[in-house]
Coordinates of C-alpha atoms in Angstrom, one line a residue:
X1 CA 48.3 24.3 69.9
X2 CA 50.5 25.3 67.0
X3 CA 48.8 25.6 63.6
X4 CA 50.7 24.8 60.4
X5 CA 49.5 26.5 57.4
X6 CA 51.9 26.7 54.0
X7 CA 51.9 29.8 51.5
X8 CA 52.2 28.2 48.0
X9 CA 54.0 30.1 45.5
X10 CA 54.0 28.4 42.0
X11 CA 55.0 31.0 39.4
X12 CA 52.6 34.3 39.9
X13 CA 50.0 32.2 42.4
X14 CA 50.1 32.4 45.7
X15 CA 47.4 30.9 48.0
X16 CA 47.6 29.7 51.3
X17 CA 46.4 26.3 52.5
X18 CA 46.1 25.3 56.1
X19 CA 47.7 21.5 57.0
X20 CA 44.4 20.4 59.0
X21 CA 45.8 16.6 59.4
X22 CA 48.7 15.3 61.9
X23 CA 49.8 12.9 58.7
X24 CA 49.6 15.5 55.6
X25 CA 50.8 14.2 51.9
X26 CA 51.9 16.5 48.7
X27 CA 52.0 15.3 45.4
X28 CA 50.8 15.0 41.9
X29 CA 48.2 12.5 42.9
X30 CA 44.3 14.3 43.6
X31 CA 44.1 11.5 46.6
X32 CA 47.1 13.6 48.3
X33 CA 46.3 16.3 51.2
X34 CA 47.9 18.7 48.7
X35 CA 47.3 18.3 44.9
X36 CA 50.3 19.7 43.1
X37 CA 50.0 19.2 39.0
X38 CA 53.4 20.3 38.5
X39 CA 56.1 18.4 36.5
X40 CA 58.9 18.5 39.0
X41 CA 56.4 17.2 41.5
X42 CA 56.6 13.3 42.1
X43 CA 53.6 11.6 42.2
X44 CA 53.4 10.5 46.1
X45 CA 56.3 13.4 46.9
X46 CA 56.6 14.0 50.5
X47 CA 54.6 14.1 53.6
X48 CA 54.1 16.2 56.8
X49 CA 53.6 14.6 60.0
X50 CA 52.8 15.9 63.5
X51 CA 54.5 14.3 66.7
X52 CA 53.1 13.3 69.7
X53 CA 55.0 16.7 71.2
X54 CA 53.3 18.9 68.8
X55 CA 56.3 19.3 66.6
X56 CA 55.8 19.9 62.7
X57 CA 58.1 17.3 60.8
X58 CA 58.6 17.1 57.2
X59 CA 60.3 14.0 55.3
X60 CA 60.3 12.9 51.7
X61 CA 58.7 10.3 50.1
X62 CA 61.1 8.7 47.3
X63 CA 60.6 11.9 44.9
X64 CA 62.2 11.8 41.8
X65 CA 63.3 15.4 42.0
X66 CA 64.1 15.1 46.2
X67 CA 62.4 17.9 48.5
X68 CA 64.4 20.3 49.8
X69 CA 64.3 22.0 52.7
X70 CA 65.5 26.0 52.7
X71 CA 68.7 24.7 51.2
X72 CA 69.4 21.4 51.9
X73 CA 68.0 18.3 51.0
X74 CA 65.5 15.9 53.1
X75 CA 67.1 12.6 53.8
X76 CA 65.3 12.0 57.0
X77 CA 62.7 13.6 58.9
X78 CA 62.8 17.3 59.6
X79 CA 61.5 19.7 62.2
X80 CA 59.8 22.4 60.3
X81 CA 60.1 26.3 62.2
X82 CA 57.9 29.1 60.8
X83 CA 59.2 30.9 57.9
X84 CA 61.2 27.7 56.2
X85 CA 60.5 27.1 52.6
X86 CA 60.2 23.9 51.1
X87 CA 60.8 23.2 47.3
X88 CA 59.6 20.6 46.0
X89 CA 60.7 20.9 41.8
X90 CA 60.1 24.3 41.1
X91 CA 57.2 24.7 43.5
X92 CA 58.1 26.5 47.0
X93 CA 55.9 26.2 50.1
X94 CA 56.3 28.8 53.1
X95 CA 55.5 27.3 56.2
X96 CA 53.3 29.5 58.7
X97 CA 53.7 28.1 62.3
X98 CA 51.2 30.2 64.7
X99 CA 54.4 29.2 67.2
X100 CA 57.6 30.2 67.5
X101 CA 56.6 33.5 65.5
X102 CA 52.9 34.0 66.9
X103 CA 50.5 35.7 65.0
X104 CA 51.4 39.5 66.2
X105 CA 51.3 42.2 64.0
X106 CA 54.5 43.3 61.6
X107 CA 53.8 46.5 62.7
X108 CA 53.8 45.7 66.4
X109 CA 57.0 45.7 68.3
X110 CA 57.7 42.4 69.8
X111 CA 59.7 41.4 72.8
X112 CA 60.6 37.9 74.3
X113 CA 61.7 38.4 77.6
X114 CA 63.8 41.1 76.6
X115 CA 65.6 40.2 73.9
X116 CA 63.5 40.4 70.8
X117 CA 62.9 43.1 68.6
X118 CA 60.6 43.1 65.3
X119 CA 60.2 46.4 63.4
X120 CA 58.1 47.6 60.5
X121 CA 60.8 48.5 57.8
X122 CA 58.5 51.6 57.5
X123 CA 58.8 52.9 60.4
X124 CA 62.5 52.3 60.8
X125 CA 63.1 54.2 57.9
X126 CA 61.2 57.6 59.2
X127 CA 63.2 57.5 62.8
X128 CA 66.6 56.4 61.8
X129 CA 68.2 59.5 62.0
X130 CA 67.1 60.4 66.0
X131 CA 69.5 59.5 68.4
X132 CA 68.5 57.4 71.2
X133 CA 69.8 59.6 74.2
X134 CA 67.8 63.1 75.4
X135 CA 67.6 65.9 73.1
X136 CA 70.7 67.6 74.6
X137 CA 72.6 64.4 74.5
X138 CA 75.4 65.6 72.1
X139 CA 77.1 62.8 71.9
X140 CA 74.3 61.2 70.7
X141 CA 73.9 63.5 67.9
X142 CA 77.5 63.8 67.1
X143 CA 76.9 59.8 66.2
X144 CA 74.5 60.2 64.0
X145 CA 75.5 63.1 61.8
X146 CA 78.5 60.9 61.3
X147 CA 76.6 58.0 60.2
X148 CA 74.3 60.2 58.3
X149 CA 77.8 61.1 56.4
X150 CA 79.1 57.9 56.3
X151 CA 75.2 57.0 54.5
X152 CA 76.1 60.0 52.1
X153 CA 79.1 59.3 50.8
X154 CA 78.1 55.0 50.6
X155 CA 75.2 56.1 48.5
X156 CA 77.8 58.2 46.0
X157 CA 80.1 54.9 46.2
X158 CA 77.3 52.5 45.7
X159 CA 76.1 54.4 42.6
X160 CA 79.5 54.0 40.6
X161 CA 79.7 50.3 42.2
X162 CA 79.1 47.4 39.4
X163 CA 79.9 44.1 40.5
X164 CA 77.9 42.2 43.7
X165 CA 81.7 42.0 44.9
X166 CA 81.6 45.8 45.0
X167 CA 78.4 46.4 46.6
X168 CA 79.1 44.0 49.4
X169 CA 82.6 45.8 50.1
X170 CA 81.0 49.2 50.8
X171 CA 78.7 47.8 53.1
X172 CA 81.1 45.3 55.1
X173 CA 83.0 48.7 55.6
X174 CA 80.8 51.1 57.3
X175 CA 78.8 48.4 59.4
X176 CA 82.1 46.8 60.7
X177 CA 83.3 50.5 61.5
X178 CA 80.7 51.2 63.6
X179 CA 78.3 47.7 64.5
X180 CA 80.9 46.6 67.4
X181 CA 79.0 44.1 68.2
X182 CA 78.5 42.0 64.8
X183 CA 80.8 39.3 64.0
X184 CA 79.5 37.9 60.7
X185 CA 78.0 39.7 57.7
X186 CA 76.0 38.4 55.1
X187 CA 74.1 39.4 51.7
X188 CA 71.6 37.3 50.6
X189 CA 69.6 37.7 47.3
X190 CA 66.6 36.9 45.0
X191 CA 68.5 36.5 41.8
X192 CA 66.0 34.7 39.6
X193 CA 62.8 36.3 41.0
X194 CA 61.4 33.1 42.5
X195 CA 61.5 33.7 46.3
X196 CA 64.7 32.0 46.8
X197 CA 67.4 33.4 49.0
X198 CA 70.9 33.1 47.6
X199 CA 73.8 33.7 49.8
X200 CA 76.0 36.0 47.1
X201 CA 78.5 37.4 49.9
X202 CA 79.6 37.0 53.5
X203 CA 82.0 39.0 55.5
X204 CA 83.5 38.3 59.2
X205 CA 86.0 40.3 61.2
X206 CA 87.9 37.2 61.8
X207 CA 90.0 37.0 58.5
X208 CA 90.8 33.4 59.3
X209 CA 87.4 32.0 58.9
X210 CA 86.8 34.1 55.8
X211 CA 87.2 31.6 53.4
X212 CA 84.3 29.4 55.2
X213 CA 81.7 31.8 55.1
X214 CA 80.6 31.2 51.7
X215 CA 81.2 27.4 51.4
X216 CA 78.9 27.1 54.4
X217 CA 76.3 29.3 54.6
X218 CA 74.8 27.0 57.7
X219 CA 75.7 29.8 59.9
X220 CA 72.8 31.9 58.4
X221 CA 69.3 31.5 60.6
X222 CA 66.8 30.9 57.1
X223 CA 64.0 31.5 59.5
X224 CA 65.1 34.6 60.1
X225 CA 65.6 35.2 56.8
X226 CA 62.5 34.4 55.4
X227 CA 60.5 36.2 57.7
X228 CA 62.3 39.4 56.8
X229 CA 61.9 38.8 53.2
X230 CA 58.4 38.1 53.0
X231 CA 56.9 40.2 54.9
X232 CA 58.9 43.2 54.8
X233 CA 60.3 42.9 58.2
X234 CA 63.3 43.6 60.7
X235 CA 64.6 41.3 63.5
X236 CA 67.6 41.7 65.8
X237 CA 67.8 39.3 69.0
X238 CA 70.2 40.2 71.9
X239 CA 70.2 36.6 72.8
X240 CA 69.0 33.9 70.3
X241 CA 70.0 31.2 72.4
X242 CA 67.1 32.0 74.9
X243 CA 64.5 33.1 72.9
X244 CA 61.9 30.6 73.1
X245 CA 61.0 31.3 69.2
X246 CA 64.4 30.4 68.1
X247 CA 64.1 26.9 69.7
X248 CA 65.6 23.8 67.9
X249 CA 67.1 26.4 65.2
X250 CA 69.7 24.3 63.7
X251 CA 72.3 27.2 62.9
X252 CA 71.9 29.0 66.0
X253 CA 71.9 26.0 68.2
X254 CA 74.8 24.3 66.2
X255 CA 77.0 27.7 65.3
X256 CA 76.2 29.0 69.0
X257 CA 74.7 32.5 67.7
X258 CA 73.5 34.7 70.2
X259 CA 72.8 37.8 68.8
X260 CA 71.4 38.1 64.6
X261 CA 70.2 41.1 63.3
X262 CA 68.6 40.9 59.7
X263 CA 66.7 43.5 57.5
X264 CA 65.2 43.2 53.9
X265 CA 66.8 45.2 50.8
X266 CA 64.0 47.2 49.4
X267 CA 63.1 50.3 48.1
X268 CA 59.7 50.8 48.2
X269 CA 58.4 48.9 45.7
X270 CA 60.3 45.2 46.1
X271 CA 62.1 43.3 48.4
X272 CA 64.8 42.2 46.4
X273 CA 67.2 40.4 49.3
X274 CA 68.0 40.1 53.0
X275 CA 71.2 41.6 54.8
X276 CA 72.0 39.7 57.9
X277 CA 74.6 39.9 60.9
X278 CA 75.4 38.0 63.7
X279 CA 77.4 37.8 66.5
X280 CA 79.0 34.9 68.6
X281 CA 78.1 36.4 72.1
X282 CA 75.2 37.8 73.9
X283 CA 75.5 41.5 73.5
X284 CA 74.1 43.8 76.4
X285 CA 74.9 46.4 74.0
X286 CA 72.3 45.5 71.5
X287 CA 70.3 45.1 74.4
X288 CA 70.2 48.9 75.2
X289 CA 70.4 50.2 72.1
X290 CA 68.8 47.9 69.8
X291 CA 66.5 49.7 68.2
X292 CA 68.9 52.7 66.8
X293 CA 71.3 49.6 66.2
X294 CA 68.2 48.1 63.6
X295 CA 67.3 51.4 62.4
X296 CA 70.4 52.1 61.0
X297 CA 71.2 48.6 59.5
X298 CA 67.9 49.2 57.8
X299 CA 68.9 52.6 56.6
X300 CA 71.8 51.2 55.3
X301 CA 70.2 48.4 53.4
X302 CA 67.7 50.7 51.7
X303 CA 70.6 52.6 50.0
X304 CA 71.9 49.2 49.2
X305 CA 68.8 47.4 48.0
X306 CA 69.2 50.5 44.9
X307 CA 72.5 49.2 44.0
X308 CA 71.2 45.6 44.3
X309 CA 68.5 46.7 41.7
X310 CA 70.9 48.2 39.3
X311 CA 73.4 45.3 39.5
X312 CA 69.7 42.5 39.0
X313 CA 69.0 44.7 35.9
X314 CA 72.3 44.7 34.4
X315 CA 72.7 40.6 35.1
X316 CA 69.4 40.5 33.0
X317 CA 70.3 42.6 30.2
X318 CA 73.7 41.0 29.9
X319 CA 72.2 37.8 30.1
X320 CA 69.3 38.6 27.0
X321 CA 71.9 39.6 25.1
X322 CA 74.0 36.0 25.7
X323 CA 70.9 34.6 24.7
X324 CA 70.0 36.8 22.0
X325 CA 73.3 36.7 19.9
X326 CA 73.0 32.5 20.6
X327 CA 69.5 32.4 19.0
X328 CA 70.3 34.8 16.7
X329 CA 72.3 31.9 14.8
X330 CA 69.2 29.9 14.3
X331 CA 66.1 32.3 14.5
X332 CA 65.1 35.0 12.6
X333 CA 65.3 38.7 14.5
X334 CA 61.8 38.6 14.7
X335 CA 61.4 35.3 16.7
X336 CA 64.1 36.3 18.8
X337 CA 62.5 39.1 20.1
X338 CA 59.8 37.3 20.8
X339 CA 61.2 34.6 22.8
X340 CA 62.9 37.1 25.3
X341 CA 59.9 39.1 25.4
X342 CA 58.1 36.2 26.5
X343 CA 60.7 34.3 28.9
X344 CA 60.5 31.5 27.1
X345 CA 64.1 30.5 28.0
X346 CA 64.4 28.8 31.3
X347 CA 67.9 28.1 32.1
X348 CA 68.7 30.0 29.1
X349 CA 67.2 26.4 27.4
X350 CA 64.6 25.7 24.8
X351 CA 63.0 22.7 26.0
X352 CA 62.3 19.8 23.8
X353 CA 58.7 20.0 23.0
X354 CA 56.7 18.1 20.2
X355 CA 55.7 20.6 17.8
X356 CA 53.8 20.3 14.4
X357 CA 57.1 21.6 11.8
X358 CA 58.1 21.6 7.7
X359 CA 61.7 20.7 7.7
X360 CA 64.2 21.9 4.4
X361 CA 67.2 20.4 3.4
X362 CA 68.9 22.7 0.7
X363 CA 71.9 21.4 -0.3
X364 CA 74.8 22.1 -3.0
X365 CA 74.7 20.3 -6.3
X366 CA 78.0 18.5 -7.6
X367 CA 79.9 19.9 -4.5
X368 CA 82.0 16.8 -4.1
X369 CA 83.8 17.4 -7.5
X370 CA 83.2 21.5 -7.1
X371 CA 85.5 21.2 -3.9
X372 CA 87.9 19.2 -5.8
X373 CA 89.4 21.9 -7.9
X374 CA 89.1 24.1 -4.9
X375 CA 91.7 25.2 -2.0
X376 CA 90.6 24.7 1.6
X377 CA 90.1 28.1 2.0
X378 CA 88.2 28.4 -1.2
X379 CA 85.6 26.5 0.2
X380 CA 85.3 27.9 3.2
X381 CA 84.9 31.2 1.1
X382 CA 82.3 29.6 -0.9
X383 CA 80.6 28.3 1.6
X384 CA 80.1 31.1 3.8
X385 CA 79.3 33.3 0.9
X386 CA 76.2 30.9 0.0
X387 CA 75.4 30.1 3.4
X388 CA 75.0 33.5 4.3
X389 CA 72.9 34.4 1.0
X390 CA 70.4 31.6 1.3
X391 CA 69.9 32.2 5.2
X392 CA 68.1 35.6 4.5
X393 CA 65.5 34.0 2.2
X394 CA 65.3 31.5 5.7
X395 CA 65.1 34.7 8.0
X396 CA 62.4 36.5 6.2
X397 CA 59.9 33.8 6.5
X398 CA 60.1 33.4 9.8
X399 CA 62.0 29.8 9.9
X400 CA 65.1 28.3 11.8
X401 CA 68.4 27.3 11.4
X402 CA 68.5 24.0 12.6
X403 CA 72.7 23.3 11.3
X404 CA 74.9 23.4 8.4
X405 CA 75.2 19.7 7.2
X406 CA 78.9 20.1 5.0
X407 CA 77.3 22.1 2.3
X408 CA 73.6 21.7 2.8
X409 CA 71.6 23.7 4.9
X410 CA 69.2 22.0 7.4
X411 CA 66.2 25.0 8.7
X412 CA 62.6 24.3 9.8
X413 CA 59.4 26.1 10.0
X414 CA 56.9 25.7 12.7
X415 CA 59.5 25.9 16.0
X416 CA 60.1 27.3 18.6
X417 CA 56.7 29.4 17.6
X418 CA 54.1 27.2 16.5
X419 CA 53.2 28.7 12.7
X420 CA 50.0 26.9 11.1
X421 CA 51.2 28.1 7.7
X422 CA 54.7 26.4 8.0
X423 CA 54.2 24.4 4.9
X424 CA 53.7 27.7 2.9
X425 CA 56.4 29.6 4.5
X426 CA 58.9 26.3 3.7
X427 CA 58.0 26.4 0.1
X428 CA 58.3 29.5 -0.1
X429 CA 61.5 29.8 1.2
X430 CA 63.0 27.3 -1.3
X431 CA 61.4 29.1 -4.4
X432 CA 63.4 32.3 -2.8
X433 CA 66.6 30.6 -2.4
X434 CA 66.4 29.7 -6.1
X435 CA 65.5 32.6 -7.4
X436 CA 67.8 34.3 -5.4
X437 CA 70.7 31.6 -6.6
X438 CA 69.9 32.4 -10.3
X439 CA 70.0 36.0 -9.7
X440 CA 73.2 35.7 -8.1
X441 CA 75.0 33.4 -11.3
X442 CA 73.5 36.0 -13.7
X443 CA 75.8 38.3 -11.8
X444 CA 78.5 35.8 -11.5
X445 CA 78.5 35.2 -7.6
X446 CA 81.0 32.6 -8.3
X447 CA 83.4 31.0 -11.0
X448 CA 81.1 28.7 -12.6
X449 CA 77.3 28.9 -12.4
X450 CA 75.6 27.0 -8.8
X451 CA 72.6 24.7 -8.0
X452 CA 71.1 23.7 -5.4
X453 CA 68.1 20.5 -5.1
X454 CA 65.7 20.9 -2.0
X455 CA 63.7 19.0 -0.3
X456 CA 60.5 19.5 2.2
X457 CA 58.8 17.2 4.6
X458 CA 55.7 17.9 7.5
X459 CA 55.2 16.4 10.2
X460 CA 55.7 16.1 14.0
X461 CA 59.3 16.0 15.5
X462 CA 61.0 17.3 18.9
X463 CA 62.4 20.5 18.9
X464 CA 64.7 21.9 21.2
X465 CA 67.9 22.1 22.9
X466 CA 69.7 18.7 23.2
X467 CA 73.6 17.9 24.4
X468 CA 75.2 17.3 27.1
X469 CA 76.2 20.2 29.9
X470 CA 79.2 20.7 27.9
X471 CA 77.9 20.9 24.3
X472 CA 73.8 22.0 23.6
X473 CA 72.4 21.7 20.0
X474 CA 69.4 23.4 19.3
X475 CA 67.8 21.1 16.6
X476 CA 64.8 19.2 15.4
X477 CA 64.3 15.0 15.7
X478 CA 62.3 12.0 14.3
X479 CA 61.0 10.3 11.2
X480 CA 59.7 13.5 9.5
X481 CA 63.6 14.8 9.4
X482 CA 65.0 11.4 8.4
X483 CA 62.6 11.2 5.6
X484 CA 63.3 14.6 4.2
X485 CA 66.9 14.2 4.2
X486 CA 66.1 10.7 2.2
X487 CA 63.9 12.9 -0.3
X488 CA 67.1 15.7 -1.0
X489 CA 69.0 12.9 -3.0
X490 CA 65.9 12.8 -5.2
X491 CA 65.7 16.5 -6.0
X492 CA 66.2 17.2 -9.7
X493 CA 69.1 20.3 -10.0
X494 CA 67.7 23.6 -9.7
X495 CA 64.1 22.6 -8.0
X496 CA 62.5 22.0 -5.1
X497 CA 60.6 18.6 -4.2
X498 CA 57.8 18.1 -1.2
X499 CA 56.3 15.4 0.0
X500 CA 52.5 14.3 0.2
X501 CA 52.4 15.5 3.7
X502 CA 53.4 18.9 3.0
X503 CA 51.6 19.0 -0.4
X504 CA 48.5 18.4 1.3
X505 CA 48.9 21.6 3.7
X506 CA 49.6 23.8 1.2
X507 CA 47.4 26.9 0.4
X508 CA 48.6 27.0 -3.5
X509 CA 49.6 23.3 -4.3
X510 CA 49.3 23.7 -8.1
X511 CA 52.8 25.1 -8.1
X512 CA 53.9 21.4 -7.7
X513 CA 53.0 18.1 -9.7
X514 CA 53.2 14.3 -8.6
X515 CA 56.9 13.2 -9.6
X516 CA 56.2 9.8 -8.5
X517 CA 56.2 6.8 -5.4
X518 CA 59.2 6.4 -4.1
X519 CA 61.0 3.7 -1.4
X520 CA 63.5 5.0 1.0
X521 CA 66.2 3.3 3.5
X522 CA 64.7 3.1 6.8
X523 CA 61.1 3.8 5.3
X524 CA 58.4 0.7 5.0
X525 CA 56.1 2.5 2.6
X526 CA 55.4 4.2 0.1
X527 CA 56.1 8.0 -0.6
X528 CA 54.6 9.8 -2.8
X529 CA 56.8 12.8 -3.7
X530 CA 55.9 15.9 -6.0
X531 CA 58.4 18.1 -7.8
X532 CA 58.2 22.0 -8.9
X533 CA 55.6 22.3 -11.5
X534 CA 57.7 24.3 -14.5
X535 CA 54.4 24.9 -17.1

């Protein structure tokens, strides 16, 4: 009887749970089979069902996000075959079927009828470099000091190689030059660390179909695949289509694959991909020599899985610093450290998030009539110079640039890292960027002494990345930002007003006084706002 179990892997927790119902539901709900409090999960998501034949079928259930099987999308019931993977948001389920695969060993050669071969990557690695034949076969050790050249000088290639492009095109080389029998090559990866398999490049000896490979990776066995990947495995079949295991395999069935070969790309420590081959016709010569075949394609991927790890690094650093020098433009240095310490960035996205925040608007007094008697570029100049003066006193106590309004300056304090003295750190802030403005017209910064009136609010708002896919803006939303911007046009010149709210959280309050109530547009009530205290 074929058991169905699923290995759930939701961020760093795995667990295994066994399906021990024919009708078997996952969702958010508790009532279902499988209780999944994730947010991409739909309530009543999908359901497993067993047939009257014994076959496990899989089929969604209206989910908000869809279910996807390996990587296609459910639309309609769906035989499940051991080692598929089935997402479901962000959560990915490995199914365990005790048949085709059985429940052998990894370490245990397996045969179907002749034609199946399973290796521990292990012990491919240690017997690689003996030849199949007899000791005295010469031939046979002629072969393999070649390949262990051809290995050599990859390795030297491979090391100075820096694109995936690269990588791929040292590999298609050698295994084309001396695999006769593959057809198809392919180099699937784990590029964001999740478990997923992405196909990154694909290789056939038929240079007409080239340009198909990629757009339909369909041709690929997943099963296969997975296996390989999670448990640290090599397969090669001589004849797919009889195997009993590969039964109802969509892409061998439908692509008419006999022979696949696959081995994972690790080295030692993490399996970082798969590299698979297949070939259109049953091979006898796989058949006899199989297992040097498999140990030299595994070989072969160790020294690439190295280059694989290199190129994963690199994509990682080069993608920090994209995200650094973004959030450099609204956080200070130390916050943005933080956040890619952390991860906190996924899609290279902050998320919008309520958060508890003290919102500034700092803006330039009498700029109207200032830019009047100035040239475009004169502004700009003026601008920049202030912008980039008053943005220090923002970066050193830890706040955010939320945008430059014209000539007033829009930061917060509280967001993305939740600060529980962000009232403090606001106010102090604006008593910086004054001092630091009157210290600057002693030393005539510009043509004419400057002011600037500020204004602070707290409160709850959303904070985080907001657009379209063509334009994001990290910024801040709600009433508490609408109400500040009110108070700004309230500000006396040269001082800094806050409302109730943030008067209230403050550790040192006496450094304000009550200016007054005050109605604003938009506002049904009251406000009462307090202004620097200058005794």
């Amino acid at each position: 009887m074929t058991e169905l179990k699923l290995r759930l892997q939701e961020g760093n927790i795995e667990r295994t749970v066994t399906v021990d119902q024919n009708v078997f539901t996952i969702g958010r709900l508790p009532q279902c089979n499988l209780y999944l409090p994730s947010g991409g999960v739909s309530r009543c998501h999908a359901r497993l069902r067993k047939t009257d034949a014994g076959v496990w079928t899989i089929d969604d259930l209206g989910s908000k996000n869809g279910t996807q099987l390996n990587d296609r999308f459910v639309t309609s019931p769906q035989e499940l075959h051991n080692g598929d993977i089935i997402w479901l948001g962000d959560v990915s389920l490995i199914v365990e079927l005790t048949h085709p695969w059985g429940s052998q060993g990894a370490n245990q050669e397996l045969v179907s009828q002749g034609r199946t071969i399973l290796r521990n990557v292990q012990q491919l690695q240690q017997q690689w470099i003996q030849a199949s034949g007899e000791d005295g076969d010469s031939s046979n050790k002629d072969k393999t000091i070649a390949r262990l050249k051809d290995l050599v000088d990859i390795a030297r290639n491979l090391s100075a190689a820096a694109s995936i492009e690269a990588i791929f095109s040292q590999v298609q080389e050698v295994v084309f030059r001396y695999l006769n029998s593959i057809e198809r090559l392919a180099l699937l990866i784990d590029v964001t660390d999740s478990g997923k398999l992405e196909l990154m490049n694909a290789a056939t000896r038929n240079i007409s179909q080239q340009k198909y490979l990629l757009a339909d990776g369909s041709w690929i066995s997943r099963s296969i695949c997975q296996k390989v990947f999670a448990e640290k495995v090599a397969i090669q079949t001589g004849d797919a289509q009889q195997d009993d295991r590969f039964a109802g395999e969509h892409s061998i069935l439908v692509k008419d694959i006999r022979s696949a070969m696959a081995v994972p790309l690790w080295d030692e420590n993490k399996v970082v991909g798969v590299l698979y081959a297949d070939a259109h016709l049953s091979s006898s010569h796989w058949l006899k020599e199989g297992e040097e075949e498999l140990s030299f394609f595994s070989a072969l991927a160790n020294l690439v899985a190295s280059s694989v790890q290199r190129w994963l690094l690199a994509e990682k650093l080069k993608n920090q610093e994209v995200i650094r020098q973004r959030l450099e433009r609204y956080h200070s240095p130390a916050v943005v450290h933080q956040l890619i310490a952390l991860g906190a960035l996924p899609d290279g996205r902050l998320q919008p998030q309520e958060s508890e925040i003290s919102i500034l608007f700092a803006d330039l007094v009498g700029f109207t009539e200032i830019s009047e008697r100035l040239t475009p570029t004169q502004i700009a100049e003026l601008l920049n110079n202030l912008f980039e003066e008053m943005l220090q006193e923002v970066f050193a106590w830890g706040g955010t640039l939320d945008k430059y309004i014209g000539d007033c300056i829009m930061a917060f304090f509280g967001a993305p890292e939740p600060q529980s003295d962000h009232a403090d750190r606001a106010v102090a802030t604006a008593m910086g960027m004054l001092t630091r403005l009157e210290n600057l017209n002693a030393k005539n910064f510009w043509t004419e002494p400057l002011q600037l009136r500020i204004a602070i609010n707290s409160g709850k708002a959303v904070v985080g990345d907001v657009g379209s896919s063509q334009r994001v803006e990290y910024t801040a939303l709600g009433a508490t930002i609408n109400l500040a911007a009110r108070m700004e046009a309230i500000s006396p010149p040269g001082e800094c007003v806050v409302s109730e709210a943030t008067y209230l959280m403050l550790s040192q309050p006496s450094c304000f006084q009550k200016m007054g109530d005050y109605r604003f547009k938009g506002i049904n009530r009251l406000v009462s706002v307090y202004q620097t205290n200058m005794q």
